[in-house]
Short mmCIF file of N, CA, C and O in Angstrom, two decimals:
data_model
loop_
_atom_site.label_atom_id
_atom_site.label_comp_id
_atom_site.label_asym_id
_atom_site.label_seq_id
_atom_site.Cartn_x
_atom_site.Cartn_y
_atom_site.Cartn_z
N UNK A 1 85.21 111.89 90.62
CA UNK A 1 85.91 113.30 91.32
C UNK A 1 84.65 114.04 91.79
O UNK A 1 83.73 114.26 90.90
N UNK A 2 84.55 114.26 92.99
CA UNK A 2 83.73 115.04 93.47
C UNK A 2 83.65 116.57 93.09
O UNK A 2 84.75 117.17 92.43
N UNK A 3 82.68 117.30 93.32
CA UNK A 3 82.58 118.53 92.64
C UNK A 3 83.59 119.62 93.30
O UNK A 3 84.05 120.54 92.77
N UNK A 4 83.86 119.63 94.52
CA UNK A 4 84.80 120.51 95.25
C UNK A 4 86.32 120.31 94.69
O UNK A 4 86.83 121.21 94.40
N UNK A 5 86.58 118.86 94.63
CA UNK A 5 88.09 118.45 94.04
C UNK A 5 88.13 119.10 92.40
O UNK A 5 89.18 119.78 92.27
N UNK A 6 86.93 118.81 91.73
CA UNK A 6 86.94 119.43 90.39
C UNK A 6 87.18 120.92 90.40
O UNK A 6 87.94 121.23 89.42
N UNK A 7 86.58 121.56 91.22
CA UNK A 7 86.79 123.08 91.24
C UNK A 7 88.04 123.37 91.73
O UNK A 7 88.58 124.34 90.98
N UNK A 8 88.68 122.72 92.50
CA UNK A 8 90.15 122.90 92.96
C UNK A 8 90.86 122.63 91.87
O UNK A 8 91.69 123.49 91.65
N UNK A 9 90.70 121.71 91.20
CA UNK A 9 91.47 121.20 90.02
C UNK A 9 91.56 122.40 89.10
O UNK A 9 92.59 122.82 88.27
N UNK A 10 90.33 122.93 88.63
CA UNK A 10 90.18 123.94 87.73
C UNK A 10 91.03 125.15 88.15
O UNK A 10 91.85 126.14 87.39
N UNK A 11 91.01 125.34 89.29
CA UNK A 11 91.82 126.54 89.97
C UNK A 11 93.35 126.48 89.79
O UNK A 11 94.12 127.34 89.49
N UNK A 12 93.86 124.95 90.19
CA UNK A 12 95.02 124.89 89.57
C UNK A 12 95.59 124.86 88.38
O UNK A 12 96.50 125.35 87.98
N UNK A 13 94.58 124.51 87.49
CA UNK A 13 95.05 124.73 85.97
C UNK A 13 95.03 126.06 85.48
O UNK A 13 95.85 126.29 84.96
N UNK A 14 94.14 127.05 86.23
CA UNK A 14 94.29 128.37 85.51
C UNK A 14 95.54 128.84 86.24
O UNK A 14 96.13 129.72 85.79
N UNK A 15 95.80 128.50 87.57
CA UNK A 15 97.00 129.02 88.24
C UNK A 15 98.41 128.69 87.36
O UNK A 15 99.46 129.30 87.17
N UNK A 16 98.28 127.29 86.75
CA UNK A 16 99.49 126.98 86.05
C UNK A 16 99.62 127.62 84.87
O UNK A 16 100.78 128.02 84.58
N UNK A 17 98.72 128.29 84.17
CA UNK A 17 98.66 129.03 83.16
C UNK A 17 99.26 130.36 83.69
O UNK A 17 100.07 130.80 82.88
N UNK A 18 98.73 130.95 84.67
CA UNK A 18 99.70 132.30 85.34
C UNK A 18 100.94 132.02 85.54
O UNK A 18 101.77 132.76 85.21
N UNK A 19 101.45 130.95 86.03
CA UNK A 19 102.82 130.67 86.57
C UNK A 19 103.52 130.35 85.24
O UNK A 19 104.72 131.12 85.11
N UNK A 20 102.99 129.77 84.26
CA UNK A 20 103.59 129.54 82.86
C UNK A 20 103.79 130.88 82.27
O UNK A 20 105.15 131.15 81.87
N UNK A 21 102.88 131.70 82.15
CA UNK A 21 103.01 133.19 81.73
C UNK A 21 104.17 133.85 82.39
O UNK A 21 104.76 134.80 81.94
N UNK A 22 104.21 133.94 83.82
CA UNK A 22 105.15 134.59 84.54
C UNK A 22 106.59 134.19 84.23
O UNK A 22 107.29 135.05 83.97
N UNK A 23 106.76 132.98 83.99
CA UNK A 23 108.32 132.37 83.64
C UNK A 23 108.49 132.93 82.28
O UNK A 23 109.52 133.40 81.97
N UNK A 24 107.66 133.05 81.38
CA UNK A 24 107.69 133.38 79.90
C UNK A 24 108.04 134.87 79.89
O UNK A 24 108.93 135.23 79.25
N UNK A 25 107.34 135.68 80.72
CA UNK A 25 107.63 137.07 80.79
C UNK A 25 109.04 137.36 81.50
O UNK A 25 109.81 138.18 80.96
N UNK A 26 109.54 136.53 82.45
CA UNK A 26 111.04 136.75 83.04
C UNK A 26 111.74 136.29 81.71
O UNK A 26 112.75 136.97 81.46
N UNK A 27 111.67 135.21 81.12
CA UNK A 27 112.42 135.07 79.93
C UNK A 27 112.53 135.98 78.92
O UNK A 27 113.52 136.22 78.40
N UNK A 28 111.12 136.62 78.58
CA UNK A 28 111.15 137.72 77.37
C UNK A 28 112.25 138.89 78.11
O UNK A 28 112.59 139.65 77.41
N UNK A 29 111.89 139.37 79.34
CA UNK A 29 112.70 140.47 80.14
C UNK A 29 114.23 139.78 79.85
O UNK A 29 115.03 140.97 79.51
N UNK A 30 114.63 138.90 80.27
CA UNK A 30 116.01 138.57 80.24
C UNK A 30 116.57 138.67 78.71
O UNK A 30 117.91 138.82 78.72
N UNK A 31 115.90 138.24 77.66
CA UNK A 31 116.02 138.29 76.53
C UNK A 31 116.24 139.47 75.71
O UNK A 31 116.89 139.98 74.78
N UNK A 32 115.81 140.40 76.70
CA UNK A 32 115.92 142.22 76.11
C UNK A 32 117.40 142.61 76.14
O UNK A 32 118.09 142.07 76.94
N UNK A 33 117.72 143.40 75.36
CA UNK A 33 119.10 143.85 75.16
C UNK A 33 119.65 144.35 76.75
O UNK A 33 119.22 145.40 77.22
N UNK A 34 120.81 143.65 77.14
CA UNK A 34 121.19 143.77 78.59
C UNK A 34 122.16 145.32 78.54
O UNK A 34 121.99 146.05 79.57
N UNK A 35 122.30 145.91 77.28
CA UNK A 35 122.90 147.00 77.08
C UNK A 35 122.29 148.19 77.60
O UNK A 35 122.61 149.28 77.85
N UNK A 36 120.88 147.90 77.56
CA UNK A 36 119.88 148.96 77.78
C UNK A 36 119.99 149.53 79.41
O UNK A 36 119.18 150.22 80.11
N UNK A 37 120.93 148.65 80.24
CA UNK A 37 121.07 148.94 81.77
C UNK A 37 119.95 149.18 82.60
O UNK A 37 119.25 148.05 82.92
N UNK A 38 119.77 150.21 83.10
CA UNK A 38 118.60 150.66 83.94
C UNK A 38 117.43 149.83 83.43
O UNK A 38 116.69 149.47 84.27
N UNK A 39 117.24 150.00 82.04
CA UNK A 39 115.78 149.78 81.53
C UNK A 39 115.76 148.23 81.68
O UNK A 39 114.65 147.80 81.97
N UNK A 40 116.79 147.38 81.52
CA UNK A 40 116.87 146.06 81.33
C UNK A 40 116.67 145.63 82.83
O UNK A 40 115.84 144.45 82.86
N UNK A 41 117.44 146.00 83.82
CA UNK A 41 117.20 145.71 85.08
C UNK A 41 115.58 145.95 85.60
O UNK A 41 115.36 145.18 86.28
N UNK A 42 115.12 147.16 85.36
CA UNK A 42 113.67 147.43 85.98
C UNK A 42 112.68 146.41 85.17
O UNK A 42 111.79 145.62 85.74
N UNK A 43 113.08 146.15 83.90
CA UNK A 43 112.06 145.01 83.18
C UNK A 43 112.20 143.67 83.87
O UNK A 43 110.97 143.07 84.26
N UNK A 44 113.20 143.29 84.31
CA UNK A 44 113.69 141.88 84.74
C UNK A 44 113.11 142.01 86.07
O UNK A 44 112.29 141.06 86.53
N UNK A 45 113.22 142.97 86.81
CA UNK A 45 112.99 143.38 88.49
C UNK A 45 111.19 142.89 88.14
O UNK A 45 110.59 142.31 89.14
N UNK A 46 110.50 143.69 87.43
CA UNK A 46 109.20 143.79 87.34
C UNK A 46 108.57 142.15 86.86
O UNK A 46 107.51 141.87 87.61
N UNK A 47 109.34 141.70 86.12
CA UNK A 47 108.99 140.31 85.74
C UNK A 47 109.21 139.28 86.79
O UNK A 47 108.39 138.42 87.26
N UNK A 48 110.33 139.39 87.58
CA UNK A 48 110.62 138.68 88.86
C UNK A 48 109.45 138.99 89.95
O UNK A 48 109.30 137.94 90.65
N UNK A 49 108.97 140.18 90.30
CA UNK A 49 108.16 140.45 91.03
C UNK A 49 106.73 139.70 90.87
O UNK A 49 106.13 139.15 91.95
N UNK A 50 106.35 139.58 89.60
CA UNK A 50 105.19 138.92 89.36
C UNK A 50 105.33 137.51 89.51
O UNK A 50 104.43 136.81 90.01
N UNK A 51 106.47 137.09 89.10
CA UNK A 51 106.85 135.75 89.31
C UNK A 51 106.68 135.22 90.76
O UNK A 51 106.28 134.04 91.18
N UNK A 52 107.49 136.06 91.65
CA UNK A 52 107.46 135.84 92.95
C UNK A 52 106.04 135.61 93.71
O UNK A 52 105.84 134.78 94.14
N UNK A 53 105.17 136.46 93.32
CA UNK A 53 104.09 136.56 93.75
C UNK A 53 103.19 135.22 93.02
O UNK A 53 102.40 134.37 94.02
N UNK A 54 103.23 134.88 91.97
CA UNK A 54 102.60 133.65 91.36
C UNK A 54 103.37 132.28 92.01
O UNK A 54 102.49 131.58 92.15
N UNK A 55 104.31 132.30 92.09
CA UNK A 55 105.17 131.09 92.55
C UNK A 55 104.59 130.90 94.29
O UNK A 55 104.15 129.72 94.51
N UNK A 56 104.59 131.93 94.98
CA UNK A 56 103.86 131.82 96.42
C UNK A 56 102.51 131.33 96.35
O UNK A 56 102.01 130.68 97.14
N UNK A 57 101.80 132.02 95.17
CA UNK A 57 100.37 131.38 95.15
C UNK A 57 100.53 129.84 94.71
O UNK A 57 99.42 129.00 95.32
N UNK A 58 101.41 129.60 93.97
CA UNK A 58 101.67 128.14 93.57
C UNK A 58 101.58 127.24 94.92
O UNK A 58 101.32 126.16 94.89
N UNK A 59 102.52 127.69 95.68
CA UNK A 59 102.98 127.10 96.82
C UNK A 59 101.86 126.72 97.70
O UNK A 59 101.38 125.73 98.31
N UNK A 60 101.18 127.88 98.13
CA UNK A 60 99.63 127.83 98.76
C UNK A 60 98.70 127.08 98.20
O UNK A 60 98.23 126.13 99.04
N UNK A 61 98.72 126.78 96.98
CA UNK A 61 97.62 126.21 96.24
C UNK A 61 97.62 124.84 96.38
O UNK A 61 96.91 123.73 96.40
N UNK A 62 99.30 124.31 96.25
CA UNK A 62 99.65 122.95 96.21
C UNK A 62 99.86 122.42 97.51
O UNK A 62 99.42 121.11 97.81
N UNK A 63 100.08 123.16 98.35
CA UNK A 63 100.75 122.44 99.54
C UNK A 63 99.50 122.76 100.69
O UNK A 63 99.81 122.23 102.09
N UNK A 64 98.67 123.58 100.61
CA UNK A 64 97.44 123.79 101.62
C UNK A 64 96.74 122.36 101.95
O UNK A 64 96.65 121.48 101.33
N UNK A 65 96.51 122.31 103.32
CA UNK A 65 95.64 121.08 103.85
C UNK A 65 94.31 120.90 102.69
O UNK A 65 93.90 121.90 102.38
N UNK A 66 94.52 119.65 102.35
CA UNK A 66 93.31 119.31 101.57
C UNK A 66 93.83 119.73 99.94
O UNK A 66 93.15 119.05 99.00
N UNK A 67 95.04 119.98 99.73
CA UNK A 67 95.28 120.37 98.46
C UNK A 67 95.95 118.98 97.67
O UNK A 67 95.98 117.90 98.35
N UNK A 68 96.45 119.26 96.29
CA UNK A 68 97.12 118.16 95.63
C UNK A 68 97.97 117.50 96.55
O UNK A 68 97.79 116.12 96.74
N UNK A 69 98.89 117.93 97.08
CA UNK A 69 100.06 117.08 97.91
C UNK A 69 99.60 116.43 98.96
O UNK A 69 100.05 115.32 99.32
N UNK A 70 98.78 117.19 99.80
CA UNK A 70 98.00 116.50 101.00
C UNK A 70 97.48 115.26 100.50
O UNK A 70 97.23 114.13 101.01
N UNK A 71 96.48 115.27 99.29
CA UNK A 71 95.65 114.35 98.83
C UNK A 71 96.94 113.03 98.46
O UNK A 71 96.24 111.95 98.72
N UNK A 72 97.86 113.60 98.00
CA UNK A 72 98.78 112.39 97.40
C UNK A 72 99.25 111.53 98.59
O UNK A 72 99.58 110.49 98.72
N UNK A 73 99.82 112.48 99.74
CA UNK A 73 100.33 111.91 100.91
C UNK A 73 99.38 111.06 101.43
O UNK A 73 99.91 109.88 101.87
N UNK A 74 98.19 111.22 101.51
CA UNK A 74 97.10 110.30 102.22
C UNK A 74 96.43 109.29 100.97
O UNK A 74 96.19 107.90 101.53
N UNK A 75 96.69 109.57 99.83
CA UNK A 75 96.04 108.51 99.14
C UNK A 75 96.81 107.81 98.07
O UNK A 75 96.50 106.82 97.55
N UNK A 76 98.14 108.14 97.80
CA UNK A 76 99.07 107.80 97.13
C UNK A 76 100.38 107.46 97.53
O UNK A 76 101.54 108.29 97.26
N UNK A 77 100.48 106.98 98.78
CA UNK A 77 101.74 106.81 99.56
C UNK A 77 103.21 106.69 98.69
O UNK A 77 104.28 107.07 99.12
N UNK A 78 103.07 105.72 97.70
CA UNK A 78 104.05 105.49 96.91
C UNK A 78 104.46 106.78 96.25
O UNK A 78 105.81 106.70 95.70
N UNK A 79 103.83 108.08 96.23
CA UNK A 79 104.26 109.08 95.66
C UNK A 79 104.99 110.28 96.44
O UNK A 79 105.41 111.44 95.97
N UNK A 80 104.92 109.62 97.86
CA UNK A 80 105.46 110.92 98.66
C UNK A 80 106.79 111.30 98.63
O UNK A 80 107.00 112.56 98.47
N UNK A 81 107.66 110.57 98.08
CA UNK A 81 109.04 111.01 97.81
C UNK A 81 109.11 112.05 96.59
O UNK A 81 109.67 112.97 96.61
N UNK A 82 108.05 111.90 95.71
CA UNK A 82 108.06 112.95 94.60
C UNK A 82 107.42 114.26 95.24
O UNK A 82 107.75 115.24 94.83
N UNK A 83 106.38 114.13 96.09
CA UNK A 83 105.81 115.37 96.86
C UNK A 83 106.91 116.22 97.59
O UNK A 83 107.20 117.35 97.48
N UNK A 84 107.72 115.26 98.24
CA UNK A 84 108.93 115.77 99.05
C UNK A 84 109.81 116.55 98.25
O UNK A 84 110.38 117.69 98.55
N UNK A 85 110.04 116.30 96.99
CA UNK A 85 111.18 116.49 96.15
C UNK A 85 110.55 117.83 95.63
O UNK A 85 111.15 118.82 95.66
N UNK A 86 109.43 117.99 95.30
CA UNK A 86 108.49 119.34 94.70
C UNK A 86 108.42 120.30 95.78
O UNK A 86 108.69 121.24 95.67
N UNK A 87 108.27 119.90 97.06
CA UNK A 87 107.97 120.74 97.95
C UNK A 87 109.54 121.11 98.39
O UNK A 87 109.32 122.31 98.93
N UNK A 88 110.38 120.66 98.56
CA UNK A 88 111.68 121.02 98.64
C UNK A 88 112.05 121.89 97.65
O UNK A 88 112.96 123.06 97.77
N UNK A 89 111.94 121.57 96.33
CA UNK A 89 112.09 122.57 95.29
C UNK A 89 111.31 123.90 95.57
O UNK A 89 111.69 124.98 95.28
N UNK A 90 110.14 123.91 96.17
CA UNK A 90 109.41 125.15 96.33
C UNK A 90 110.42 126.13 97.32
O UNK A 90 110.32 127.14 96.79
N UNK A 91 110.83 125.59 98.21
CA UNK A 91 111.46 126.51 99.15
C UNK A 91 112.76 127.11 98.60
O UNK A 91 113.21 128.13 98.68
N UNK A 92 113.60 126.18 97.90
CA UNK A 92 114.80 126.71 97.15
C UNK A 92 114.46 127.61 95.97
O UNK A 92 115.09 128.60 95.89
N UNK A 93 113.46 127.43 95.17
CA UNK A 93 113.15 128.37 94.05
C UNK A 93 112.51 129.50 94.55
O UNK A 93 112.82 130.54 94.08
N UNK A 94 111.69 129.48 95.74
CA UNK A 94 111.29 131.10 96.29
C UNK A 94 112.32 131.51 96.84
O UNK A 94 112.30 132.93 96.58
N UNK A 95 113.25 130.91 97.38
CA UNK A 95 114.52 131.66 97.87
C UNK A 95 115.09 132.23 96.72
O UNK A 95 115.64 133.52 96.77
N UNK A 96 115.60 131.51 95.47
CA UNK A 96 116.28 132.07 94.57
C UNK A 96 115.56 133.07 93.98
O UNK A 96 116.01 134.28 93.57
N UNK A 97 114.29 132.93 93.57
CA UNK A 97 113.66 134.13 92.97
C UNK A 97 113.82 135.40 93.54
O UNK A 97 113.83 136.41 93.45
N UNK A 98 113.30 135.20 95.18
CA UNK A 98 113.34 136.71 96.16
C UNK A 98 115.12 137.02 96.17
O UNK A 98 114.96 138.12 96.15
N UNK A 99 115.72 136.35 96.18
CA UNK A 99 117.19 136.59 96.13
C UNK A 99 117.63 137.47 94.98
O UNK A 99 118.22 138.62 95.04
N UNK A 100 117.27 137.10 93.58
CA UNK A 100 117.44 137.83 92.62
C UNK A 100 116.59 139.08 92.44
O UNK A 100 117.26 140.20 92.25
N UNK A 101 115.36 138.94 92.81
CA UNK A 101 114.63 140.13 92.90
C UNK A 101 115.27 141.15 93.90
O UNK A 101 115.37 142.34 93.70
N UNK A 102 115.62 140.51 95.12
CA UNK A 102 116.15 141.73 96.32
C UNK A 102 117.34 142.60 95.82
O UNK A 102 117.57 143.59 95.85
N UNK A 103 118.23 141.67 94.85
CA UNK A 103 119.22 142.45 94.21
C UNK A 103 118.91 143.70 93.15
O UNK A 103 119.43 144.65 93.32
N UNK A 104 117.75 143.20 92.46
CA UNK A 104 117.39 144.19 91.60
C UNK A 104 116.62 145.30 92.29
O UNK A 104 116.49 146.70 91.71
N UNK A 105 115.87 144.82 93.45
CA UNK A 105 115.04 146.04 94.07
C UNK A 105 115.73 147.03 95.00
O UNK A 105 115.57 148.15 95.03
N UNK A 106 116.88 146.57 95.37
CA UNK A 106 117.63 147.20 96.43
C UNK A 106 118.88 147.87 95.74
O UNK A 106 120.14 148.32 96.43
N UNK A 107 118.96 147.90 94.46
CA UNK A 107 120.04 148.38 93.75
C UNK A 107 121.52 147.83 93.83
O UNK A 107 122.44 148.39 94.02
N UNK A 108 121.29 146.65 94.32
CA UNK A 108 122.76 145.80 94.47
C UNK A 108 123.48 145.99 93.23
O UNK A 108 122.91 145.82 92.09
N UNK A 109 124.74 145.97 93.37
CA UNK A 109 125.72 145.58 92.13
C UNK A 109 125.86 144.49 91.70
O UNK A 109 125.92 143.63 92.32
N UNK A 110 125.48 144.52 90.24
CA UNK A 110 125.71 143.29 89.82
C UNK A 110 126.84 143.43 88.86
O UNK A 110 126.78 144.11 87.72
N UNK A 111 127.99 142.92 89.18
CA UNK A 111 129.23 143.10 88.57
C UNK A 111 129.37 142.62 87.10
O UNK A 111 130.01 142.94 86.28
N UNK A 112 128.40 141.23 86.98
CA UNK A 112 128.64 140.63 85.78
C UNK A 112 127.04 140.36 85.47
O UNK A 112 126.64 139.49 85.49
N UNK A 113 126.48 141.45 84.63
CA UNK A 113 125.21 141.29 83.97
C UNK A 113 124.83 139.98 83.13
O UNK A 113 123.79 139.31 83.50
N UNK A 114 125.58 139.69 82.38
CA UNK A 114 125.52 138.28 81.56
C UNK A 114 125.43 137.07 82.47
O UNK A 114 124.68 136.06 82.16
N UNK A 115 126.35 137.04 83.34
CA UNK A 115 126.28 136.10 84.51
C UNK A 115 125.22 135.76 85.04
O UNK A 115 124.46 135.15 85.54
N UNK A 116 124.51 136.94 85.79
CA UNK A 116 123.31 137.38 86.43
C UNK A 116 122.34 136.64 85.58
O UNK A 116 121.41 135.75 86.04
N UNK A 117 122.30 137.26 84.15
CA UNK A 117 121.13 136.83 83.18
C UNK A 117 121.22 135.45 83.09
O UNK A 117 120.34 134.67 82.94
N UNK A 118 122.26 134.69 82.88
CA UNK A 118 122.48 133.30 82.65
C UNK A 118 121.91 132.72 84.12
O UNK A 118 121.20 131.62 83.87
N UNK A 119 122.20 132.94 85.23
CA UNK A 119 121.64 132.43 86.38
C UNK A 119 120.32 132.16 86.24
O UNK A 119 119.45 131.35 86.75
N UNK A 120 119.66 133.24 86.22
CA UNK A 120 118.25 133.52 86.23
C UNK A 120 117.54 132.68 84.99
O UNK A 120 116.58 131.95 85.38
N UNK A 121 117.90 132.82 83.93
CA UNK A 121 117.68 131.96 82.74
C UNK A 121 117.88 130.34 83.21
O UNK A 121 116.76 129.57 82.95
N UNK A 122 118.89 129.96 83.69
CA UNK A 122 118.64 128.43 84.47
C UNK A 122 117.71 128.34 85.27
O UNK A 122 116.99 127.34 85.26
N UNK A 123 117.28 129.10 86.25
CA UNK A 123 116.23 128.81 87.20
C UNK A 123 114.92 128.74 86.38
O UNK A 123 114.10 128.03 86.79
N UNK A 124 114.69 129.66 85.17
CA UNK A 124 113.60 129.59 84.61
C UNK A 124 113.27 128.25 84.04
O UNK A 124 112.12 127.45 83.88
N UNK A 125 114.55 127.59 83.71
CA UNK A 125 114.41 126.29 83.04
C UNK A 125 114.19 125.11 83.93
O UNK A 125 113.25 124.26 83.80
N UNK A 126 114.55 125.38 85.28
CA UNK A 126 114.38 124.57 86.37
C UNK A 126 112.78 124.71 86.86
O UNK A 126 112.06 123.71 86.99
N UNK A 127 112.36 125.94 86.67
CA UNK A 127 110.88 126.09 86.96
C UNK A 127 109.91 125.37 85.93
O UNK A 127 108.66 124.77 86.15
N UNK A 128 110.36 125.54 84.60
CA UNK A 128 109.53 124.63 83.47
C UNK A 128 109.60 123.19 83.72
O UNK A 128 108.51 122.46 83.67
N UNK A 129 110.68 122.66 84.16
CA UNK A 129 110.85 121.21 84.47
C UNK A 129 110.00 120.88 85.67
O UNK A 129 109.31 119.92 85.86
N UNK A 130 109.94 121.68 86.81
CA UNK A 130 109.13 121.66 88.08
C UNK A 130 107.55 121.27 87.67
O UNK A 130 107.13 120.55 88.24
N UNK A 131 107.17 122.39 86.90
CA UNK A 131 105.87 122.46 86.44
C UNK A 131 105.51 121.05 85.62
O UNK A 131 104.53 120.25 85.95
N UNK A 132 106.43 120.39 84.93
CA UNK A 132 106.40 119.08 84.22
C UNK A 132 105.98 117.98 85.11
O UNK A 132 105.09 117.05 84.92
N UNK A 133 107.29 118.11 85.94
CA UNK A 133 107.18 117.01 87.11
C UNK A 133 105.80 117.09 87.82
O UNK A 133 105.16 116.00 88.34
N UNK A 134 105.34 118.18 88.28
CA UNK A 134 104.25 118.29 88.76
C UNK A 134 103.13 117.91 88.48
O UNK A 134 101.96 117.15 88.87
N UNK A 135 103.00 118.12 87.01
CA UNK A 135 101.86 117.64 86.06
C UNK A 135 101.82 115.94 86.05
O UNK A 135 100.77 115.51 86.35
N UNK A 136 102.98 115.45 86.01
CA UNK A 136 103.12 114.20 85.92
C UNK A 136 102.63 113.44 87.11
O UNK A 136 102.02 112.29 87.17
N UNK A 137 102.97 113.77 88.24
CA UNK A 137 102.61 113.65 89.79
C UNK A 137 101.03 113.74 89.53
O UNK A 137 100.66 112.74 90.31
N UNK A 138 100.44 114.52 89.32
CA UNK A 138 99.01 114.89 89.45
C UNK A 138 98.43 113.99 88.57
O UNK A 138 97.39 113.14 89.05
N UNK A 139 98.89 113.54 87.23
CA UNK A 139 98.39 112.48 86.58
C UNK A 139 98.52 111.21 87.26
O UNK A 139 97.57 110.29 87.23
N UNK A 140 99.48 110.77 87.76
CA UNK A 140 99.98 109.59 88.12
C UNK A 140 98.96 109.48 89.65
O UNK A 140 98.48 108.34 89.77
N UNK A 141 98.88 110.07 90.33
CA UNK A 141 98.20 110.23 91.77
C UNK A 141 96.58 110.21 91.48
O UNK A 141 95.80 109.53 91.78
N UNK A 142 96.03 111.01 90.52
CA UNK A 142 94.66 111.18 90.17
C UNK A 142 94.02 111.07 88.94
O UNK A 142 92.53 111.07 88.91
N UNK A 143 95.13 110.72 88.02
CA UNK A 143 94.50 110.43 86.68
C UNK A 143 93.79 111.81 86.09
O UNK A 143 92.66 111.62 85.34
N UNK A 144 94.29 112.93 86.22
CA UNK A 144 93.86 114.26 86.05
C UNK A 144 94.99 114.96 85.22
O UNK A 144 96.07 114.97 85.59
N UNK A 145 94.54 115.13 84.02
CA UNK A 145 95.64 116.00 83.07
C UNK A 145 95.62 117.43 83.22
O UNK A 145 94.25 117.92 82.88
N UNK A 146 96.50 118.08 83.58
CA UNK A 146 96.40 119.46 84.04
C UNK A 146 96.58 120.18 82.63
O UNK A 146 96.56 121.14 82.62
N UNK A 147 96.96 119.64 81.83
CA UNK A 147 97.55 120.35 80.33
C UNK A 147 98.68 121.07 80.30
O UNK A 147 99.01 121.31 81.20
N UNK A 148 99.22 120.84 79.18
CA UNK A 148 100.55 121.16 79.06
C UNK A 148 100.58 122.83 78.90
O UNK A 148 101.73 123.50 79.53
N UNK A 149 99.61 123.41 78.42
CA UNK A 149 99.50 124.86 78.10
C UNK A 149 98.98 125.68 79.49
O UNK A 149 99.11 126.85 79.68
N UNK A 150 98.19 124.94 80.19
CA UNK A 150 97.76 125.76 81.39
C UNK A 150 98.06 125.45 82.78
O UNK A 150 98.78 124.63 82.89
#
């Protein structure tokens, strides 16, 4: 592995930790007492705002020219369908995160807070699986372990 790629992989590892922490912060906010109303909404909003930022960084880092997915497309064509799946998830998850965030930021009415919480909780589980599949892809393509915690 050349020095530039090694440095890039270290940035990916560090960012994976940030993304993991952002997902955990949303989970913690969602788990707080929903009866707190406005305080609950603000805590979830703040956590989703951070996640939105970190997820956009994740997309940029993985999809950039010369990034992990670009390398897979050129060096491991057998894995292109996995890359396509992950990049498709990027679009959907970014839209979902931003949609939930917009409801909270613009004072949208949430008629059923428990249902809203369940939807966002489901999304957090999907993001955890997305990270797992991404780590598996990187290992299969590059034989590089991104680590489970980072």
